[in-house]
Amino acid sequence: MERGARMLSDTGIEENTLAILDPTGIKDAKDDVDDRLAFLEAVRAASLAPDAGVAPTSKMCQAIFRILREGKNLELCMATYQLLMDINKRFPRVIAPNVDTTDSSSTPVDSELVVVNEAWSPFASGSDIPARTRGASGENDSRLIDSCNFHQLIERLVEEADKSNIALKHFADMLLFDYLVDVLDGDFLPRWDSYKETANWALVRDSLLNKLLSSRRINYKGFIKDCVTLISTLQSLSTGDSRGDEDSEVTKPSRDCDAAVSLAFLEREKCTCLAVRKLLLMIMELDALKKSADTRLQTTRGDSVRTPAMEIILDELMYNTDALFHFLQVFDEPNWKLELAVQYLRKYIAKPSVRTRRSQESADDGTLVGLLKTLSNHATAKTVIRKIRSREVLGLLLAHAFQAYLSLSLGEKKQYAQGSDTSLELLGGSSREEVCKGVISAFQSLKKADERAGALPIGKQALFTAAAILSIK
């Protein structure tokens, strides 16, 4: 009886709130906006205001999500975005195991991951979207997001980021992308934590992120490359490198955009840039977990074979060195930044075919210190600069590798830590003194090879920091 009464109550809330969106008799656009805002307030009052609020039904969430995708009004966009984010936080789809904090051993009270399968999700797999619901344009009439729609959203963000106008639709797309990444993160992070404890690959295989990337409808390599381009473009815009002076057309809003959107645009670009970074980190962590599952023989033929995201990112940054500077500014997770910088440099360092006593001393042994010793050789540094075709890139990579090392040595923790032990392998048990001496020696060699190489401020800061640490030592 209690269950039946609750179902009737939920149905009543759904009917009352959805009735606000009934367009019958609505002629004025402002009335339409007011009714939608009233609908959002009704959902918030019923689900989020009370301590024991009931989660919105799928129809209600679908209606809220549709309002955000339409992107017709700034106030509506912000209200729907905030409401969806609050709902996602209050009623998560995946709940991590509970841990008893009173026990010193932190023994899990409930060791099983709780997945609310009936909870509404903005993502839909191919089987969830019948072919008849798609129009000629390929747009999903159900307004859910599949892998193809998600890639198209990123493509639109990349395209609009280079345009001179600031449109409301672009602003709404950035809000939509930020929300979708938050949903993926809320689903993936508890599974990532559980895998660390249970090594159960099935938990990760069923994640929204893995299903999204495993779809045949997505061009995976193009997807990763677009993410790299979007990060670099948005970072260059936020630092003012591409906008030019204040009188340039880039800073002028379009006719369909009001002053409020213009003021909020810069902050939203920064948030979108961070959301893309979070998405790439999740994908690389997924690659690391899948590699770990492969070693345990847990994967099957059903698990799609993909090129690791790190390799695609490296290829894109080596092809487009202009994007490297902006990408490294945003990509600040120390584990992955260290691996990216080291792998980038290794591709330009020739390995000796025959090791003599002299080459044995300077050969890269796979660790950060070994790489620094190799670059301390004047001839090697000159060769690397010639291959990279950029004087600044070598100093930039050395500085960021040193920055990542310092973050790791200080125990700086991020939301994600690399699933494999690659960062520990790169450090190789080296001391801080060894790394600092290697950084100074590598920069000195770099200066001898080319006076103008490594002249970026971040390179000078790295050199000064290394010298300061050694003086304190």
XYZ file of C-alpha atoms in Angstrom:
473
model
C 0.000 0.000 0.000
C 2.846 2.380 0.829
C 4.466 1.628 -2.517
C 1.190 2.242 -4.340
C 0.626 5.514 -2.526
C 4.144 6.667 -3.402
C 3.615 5.778 -7.070
C 0.383 7.799 -7.117
C 2.178 10.682 -5.447
C 4.989 10.583 -8.002
C 2.456 10.446 -10.830
C 0.653 13.450 -9.417
C 3.847 15.485 -9.199
C 4.745 14.518 -12.756
C 1.326 15.447 -14.143
C 1.206 18.753 -12.300
C 4.698 19.852 -13.322
C 4.432 18.698 -16.923
C 1.080 20.443 -17.231
C 2.939 23.739 -16.894
C 4.619 23.005 -20.226
C 1.310 22.456 -22.041
C 1.547 24.985 -24.894
C -2.250 25.189 -25.424
C -3.276 28.801 -25.699
C 0.255 30.169 -25.299
C 0.873 32.877 -27.881
C 3.432 35.153 -26.329
C 7.079 34.048 -26.209
C 7.571 35.592 -22.763
C 4.687 33.530 -21.397
C 6.401 30.436 -22.766
C 9.621 31.352 -20.943
C 7.741 32.078 -17.716
C 5.933 28.745 -17.883
C 9.167 26.857 -18.401
C 10.806 28.669 -15.493
C 7.774 27.812 -13.357
C 8.156 24.176 -14.384
C 11.820 24.169 -13.348
C 10.953 25.727 -9.986
C 8.230 23.120 -9.437
C 10.683 20.290 -10.059
C 13.249 21.864 -7.743
C 10.657 22.353 -5.006
C 9.428 18.766 -5.263
C 12.780 16.979 -5.614
C 15.597 19.082 -4.181
C 14.089 21.374 -1.546
C 12.873 18.658 0.870
C 15.443 16.525 2.680
C 13.564 13.403 1.572
C 12.744 14.637 -1.921
C 11.692 12.217 -4.625
C 13.846 11.908 -7.728
C 12.241 13.441 -10.830
C 10.664 10.970 -13.210
C 12.180 10.181 -16.591
C 9.575 12.318 -18.356
C 10.378 15.290 -16.155
C 14.137 14.904 -16.694
C 13.522 14.520 -20.415
C 11.545 17.771 -20.461
C 14.278 19.635 -18.546
C 16.950 18.260 -20.862
C 14.962 19.303 -23.936
C 14.770 22.885 -22.667
C 18.556 22.974 -22.307
C 19.130 21.564 -25.796
C 16.803 24.129 -27.348
C 18.889 26.982 -25.906
C 16.387 29.768 -26.648
C 16.880 31.931 -23.578
C 19.878 32.689 -21.361
C 17.911 32.495 -18.113
C 16.343 29.194 -19.157
C 19.711 27.758 -20.171
C 21.320 28.616 -16.847
C 18.298 27.432 -14.829
C 18.063 24.068 -16.608
C 21.831 23.534 -16.450
C 21.956 24.205 -12.717
C 18.903 22.059 -12.047
C 20.286 19.113 -14.021
C 23.645 19.390 -12.236
C 21.904 19.480 -8.844
C 19.741 16.472 -9.719
C 22.805 14.544 -10.880
C 24.524 15.310 -7.577
C 21.507 14.578 -5.364
C 20.379 11.416 -7.158
C 23.504 9.740 -8.617
C 23.108 6.872 -11.041
C 26.095 4.985 -9.588
C 26.788 4.953 -5.852
C 30.194 3.970 -4.495
C 30.447 1.421 -1.656
C 30.004 2.855 1.835
C 33.087 2.989 4.043
C 33.044 2.887 7.820
C 35.074 5.975 8.790
C 35.019 5.070 12.503
C 37.159 2.005 11.872
C 40.850 2.639 11.434
C 41.038 -0.041 8.774
C 38.274 1.687 6.759
C 36.471 -1.589 6.128
C 33.697 -1.194 3.547
C 30.235 -1.525 5.071
C 28.740 -2.364 1.682
C 31.431 -3.557 -0.722
C 29.126 -3.779 -3.739
C 28.738 -0.939 -6.198
C 25.121 0.247 -6.396
C 23.908 0.987 -9.923
C 20.425 2.481 -10.276
C 19.618 1.098 -13.711
C 16.155 2.660 -13.841
C 17.561 6.156 -13.289
C 17.224 8.529 -16.241
C 20.305 9.191 -18.323
C 20.861 11.727 -21.118
C 22.846 9.104 -23.039
C 21.313 6.442 -25.246
C 22.898 3.455 -26.929
C 22.116 2.513 -30.501
C 19.526 -0.038 -29.391
C 17.697 2.625 -27.392
C 17.105 4.803 -30.473
C 14.976 3.100 -33.119
C 15.746 4.059 -36.700
C 12.227 5.399 -37.235
C 12.747 8.117 -34.627
C 15.502 9.723 -36.672
C 14.702 12.439 -39.157
C 16.383 13.189 -42.459
C 18.991 15.281 -40.704
C 19.900 12.425 -38.413
C 18.728 14.373 -35.353
C 17.479 12.212 -32.531
C 13.783 12.967 -31.954
C 13.973 11.524 -28.458
C 16.511 14.259 -27.656
C 18.871 11.764 -26.028
C 22.587 11.798 -26.801
C 24.283 8.907 -28.575
C 27.951 8.661 -29.545
C 27.373 10.350 -32.899
C 25.488 13.276 -31.310
C 28.214 13.658 -28.684
C 30.947 13.882 -31.329
C 28.850 16.331 -33.343
C 28.485 18.495 -30.237
C 32.277 18.677 -29.850
C 32.647 19.444 -33.566
C 30.189 22.333 -33.194
C 32.120 23.645 -30.192
C 35.374 23.555 -32.181
C 33.750 25.274 -35.138
C 32.055 27.996 -33.103
C 35.185 28.665 -31.021
C 36.944 29.990 -34.138
C 34.085 32.259 -35.191
C 33.934 35.973 -34.457
C 30.387 36.062 -33.051
C 29.183 35.085 -29.610
C 25.890 33.246 -30.091
C 23.412 32.054 -27.472
C 23.235 28.631 -29.120
C 26.986 28.204 -28.699
C 26.660 29.193 -25.044
C 23.915 26.571 -24.597
C 26.096 23.932 -26.287
C 28.897 24.623 -23.804
C 26.467 24.198 -20.901
C 25.179 20.977 -22.454
C 28.692 19.592 -22.901
C 29.669 20.464 -19.322
C 26.592 18.651 -18.002
C 27.191 15.556 -20.153
C 30.800 15.297 -18.954
C 29.577 15.601 -15.363
C 27.208 12.668 -15.965
C 30.026 10.581 -17.455
C 32.282 11.461 -14.531
C 29.622 10.598 -11.948
C 29.168 7.204 -13.589
C 32.856 6.435 -14.186
C 34.548 7.593 -10.963
C 32.761 5.142 -8.587
C 33.462 2.299 -11.031
C 37.112 3.359 -11.192
C 37.332 3.290 -7.390
C 35.658 -0.130 -7.223
C 37.991 -1.565 -9.847
C 40.952 -0.557 -7.689
C 39.515 -2.703 -4.891
C 37.926 -5.602 -6.778
C 39.733 -5.699 -10.176
C 36.331 -6.455 -11.707
C 36.520 -5.308 -15.336
C 32.782 -5.838 -15.843
C 32.102 -2.776 -13.681
C 34.150 -0.576 -16.011
C 32.911 -2.286 -19.170
C 29.331 -1.275 -18.331
C 30.211 2.391 -17.778
C 28.543 5.040 -19.921
C 31.942 6.223 -21.130
C 33.038 2.795 -22.347
C 29.728 2.229 -24.126
C 29.948 5.656 -25.730
C 33.464 5.089 -27.066
C 32.803 1.478 -28.094
C 30.054 2.474 -30.510
C 30.759 1.981 -34.192
C 29.008 5.267 -34.913
C 31.874 7.326 -33.510
C 35.110 8.231 -35.298
C 37.292 7.654 -32.268
C 40.539 9.146 -33.553
C 38.734 12.186 -34.909
C 36.922 12.518 -31.586
C 40.185 12.626 -29.583
C 41.791 15.044 -32.049
C 38.779 17.373 -31.817
C 39.091 17.335 -28.021
C 42.763 18.356 -28.283
C 41.886 21.108 -30.758
C 39.075 22.371 -28.536
C 41.327 22.576 -25.463
C 44.027 24.436 -27.358
C 41.579 26.837 -29.009
C 39.675 27.688 -25.834
C 42.896 28.172 -23.873
C 44.286 30.498 -26.536
C 41.053 32.505 -26.418
C 41.120 32.761 -22.620
C 44.723 33.989 -22.650
C 43.959 36.486 -25.405
C 46.429 35.063 -27.912
C 43.851 34.746 -30.664
C 41.373 37.465 -29.871
C 43.630 40.362 -30.741
C 42.902 43.841 -29.489
C 39.691 45.054 -27.944
C 38.434 46.498 -31.222
C 38.700 43.227 -33.134
C 35.590 41.533 -34.423
C 36.251 38.482 -32.266
C 35.147 40.259 -29.116
C 31.948 41.644 -30.627
C 28.742 39.771 -29.767
C 26.339 38.797 -32.527
C 22.930 40.402 -33.009
C 21.073 37.492 -31.426
C 23.111 37.798 -28.247
C 22.626 40.236 -25.371
C 25.234 41.794 -23.101
C 24.613 39.214 -20.364
C 25.762 36.384 -22.626
C 28.883 38.363 -23.562
C 29.842 38.786 -19.918
C 29.276 35.111 -19.112
C 30.984 33.816 -22.234
C 34.607 34.031 -21.106
C 33.955 32.164 -17.848
C 31.956 29.517 -19.696
C 34.829 28.988 -22.134
C 37.157 28.297 -19.205
C 34.673 25.811 -17.709
C 34.295 24.059 -21.061
C 38.072 23.816 -21.384
C 38.270 22.128 -17.971
C 35.409 19.801 -18.932
C 37.310 18.650 -22.040
C 40.375 18.028 -19.872
C 38.289 15.929 -17.471
C 36.893 13.943 -20.401
C 40.358 13.182 -21.788
C 41.590 12.143 -18.349
C 38.666 9.736 -17.992
C 39.387 8.242 -21.418
C 43.068 7.735 -20.606
C 42.183 6.199 -17.253
C 39.790 3.893 -19.089
C 42.645 2.870 -21.403
C 44.851 2.154 -18.378
C 42.157 0.048 -16.707
C 41.547 -1.889 -19.909
C 45.271 -2.570 -20.238
C 45.275 -3.822 -16.656
C 42.271 -6.045 -17.387
C 44.041 -7.424 -20.467
C 46.966 -8.572 -18.333
C 44.465 -10.362 -16.086
C 42.794 -11.997 -19.116
C 39.464 -10.400 -18.197
C 38.689 -8.805 -21.576
C 36.859 -10.616 -24.356
C 36.312 -10.200 -28.087
C 33.337 -8.025 -27.233
C 35.638 -5.348 -25.869
C 36.459 -3.004 -28.710
C 40.081 -2.518 -29.737
C 41.053 1.156 -29.709
C 44.268 3.067 -30.118
C 45.213 4.465 -26.691
C 44.192 8.107 -26.363
C 47.738 9.090 -25.334
C 49.125 7.961 -28.693
C 46.506 9.953 -30.615
C 47.161 13.044 -28.485
C 50.922 12.746 -29.050
C 50.477 12.413 -32.822
C 48.216 15.462 -32.904
C 50.548 17.607 -30.789
C 53.612 16.544 -32.799
C 51.786 17.483 -35.989
C 50.524 20.777 -34.552
C 53.245 22.183 -32.307
C 51.358 25.495 -32.002
C 48.696 23.706 -29.961
C 51.241 22.141 -27.600
C 51.819 25.272 -25.507
C 48.124 25.845 -24.777
C 47.398 22.145 -24.255
C 50.092 21.743 -21.585
C 48.784 24.814 -19.761
C 45.425 23.087 -19.238
C 46.576 19.466 -18.995
C 47.978 19.743 -15.471
C 47.426 16.217 -14.079
C 51.030 15.361 -13.071
C 50.983 11.609 -13.812
C 49.756 12.016 -17.356
C 51.662 15.246 -18.054
C 54.947 13.556 -17.126
C 54.214 10.602 -19.377
C 53.151 12.857 -22.256
C 56.304 15.000 -22.059
C 58.650 12.006 -21.765
C 57.009 10.064 -24.599
C 57.027 13.155 -26.803
C 60.782 13.614 -26.333
C 61.576 9.924 -26.739
C 60.142 9.983 -30.250
C 62.891 12.408 -31.286
C 65.808 10.741 -29.510
C 67.561 8.159 -31.664
C 68.475 4.952 -29.889
C 72.018 3.727 -30.594
C 72.049 0.453 -32.493
C 75.312 -0.631 -30.829
C 76.040 0.364 -27.257
C 79.625 1.230 -26.525
C 81.031 2.271 -23.194
C 80.415 5.927 -24.109
C 76.876 5.435 -25.424
C 75.983 3.312 -22.421
C 76.460 6.294 -20.160
C 74.256 8.662 -22.159
C 71.560 6.305 -23.352
C 67.992 6.889 -22.202
C 67.207 4.102 -19.716
C 63.462 4.824 -19.721
C 63.398 7.033 -16.636
C 63.139 10.801 -16.331
C 66.721 11.078 -15.079
C 67.935 8.915 -17.963
C 66.146 11.185 -20.433
C 67.663 14.301 -18.841
C 71.141 12.762 -19.027
C 70.624 12.015 -22.709
C 69.522 15.593 -23.427
C 72.516 16.897 -21.475
C 74.612 15.828 -24.435
C 75.205 18.864 -26.688
C 74.977 16.885 -29.948
C 71.777 15.115 -28.884
C 70.079 18.375 -27.885
C 71.017 19.955 -31.207
C 69.660 16.951 -33.113
C 66.368 17.001 -31.203
C 65.902 20.730 -31.864
C 66.491 20.157 -35.580
C 63.979 17.289 -35.688
C 61.287 19.118 -33.747
C 61.778 22.232 -35.939
C 60.974 24.500 -33.026
C 63.383 26.154 -30.631
C 60.855 26.512 -27.828
C 59.260 23.040 -27.785
C 62.196 21.205 -26.203
C 62.510 23.711 -23.356
C 58.731 23.727 -22.924
C 58.575 19.938 -22.553
C 61.501 19.866 -20.138
C 59.894 22.545 -17.972
C 56.521 20.809 -17.855
C 58.125 17.425 -17.139
C 59.984 18.997 -14.214
C 56.791 20.698 -13.040
C 54.943 17.364 -13.107
C 57.803 15.697 -11.202
C 57.651 18.326 -8.450
C 53.877 17.843 -8.124
C 54.347 14.086 -7.779
C 57.207 14.419 -5.298
C 55.123 16.754 -3.144
C 52.271 14.221 -3.103
C 49.854 16.462 -4.985
C 46.644 14.515 -5.564
C 44.131 14.972 -8.343
C 40.711 13.469 -8.876
C 42.205 10.711 -10.978
C 45.565 9.016 -10.505
C 46.883 6.949 -13.368
C 45.622 3.385 -13.338
C 49.025 1.943 -14.236
C 52.339 2.527 -12.497
C 53.866 4.297 -15.484
C 54.632 7.475 -13.561
C 56.541 5.484 -10.915
C 58.488 3.745 -13.661
C 59.388 7.103 -15.198
C 60.678 8.378 -11.861
C 62.733 5.213 -11.380
C 63.379 5.875 -7.697
C 65.503 8.922 -8.516
C 66.123 11.545 -5.870
C 65.075 15.174 -6.151
C 68.731 16.201 -6.269
C 69.374 13.969 -9.284
C 66.370 15.358 -11.157
C 67.308 18.986 -10.417
C 70.886 18.445 -11.575
C 69.591 16.732 -14.706
C 67.218 19.638 -15.464
C 69.993 22.222 -15.086
C 72.389 20.185 -17.227
C 69.754 19.659 -19.935
C 68.920 23.372 -20.105
C 72.625 24.268 -20.264
C 73.049 21.844 -23.153
C 69.964 23.315 -24.790
C 71.419 26.831 -24.530
C 74.699 25.714 -26.075
C 72.853 24.081 -28.952
C 70.758 27.180 -29.661
C 70.919 30.494 -27.792
C 67.257 31.254 -28.566
C 65.985 27.800 -27.572
C 64.276 27.415 -24.215
C 63.817 31.159 -23.790
C 60.192 30.819 -22.635
C 59.406 32.157 -19.132
C 58.358 28.698 -17.938
C 61.820 27.368 -18.909
C 63.549 30.098 -16.940
C 61.271 29.403 -13.970
C 62.124 25.684 -14.091
C 65.839 26.441 -14.189
C 65.565 28.879 -11.300
C 63.474 26.429 -9.235
C 65.939 23.587 -9.778
C 68.852 25.800 -8.737
C 66.961 27.022 -5.663
C 66.186 23.446 -4.556
C 69.835 22.453 -4.908
C 70.997 25.506 -2.962
C 68.622 24.645 -0.119
C 69.797 21.033 -0.218
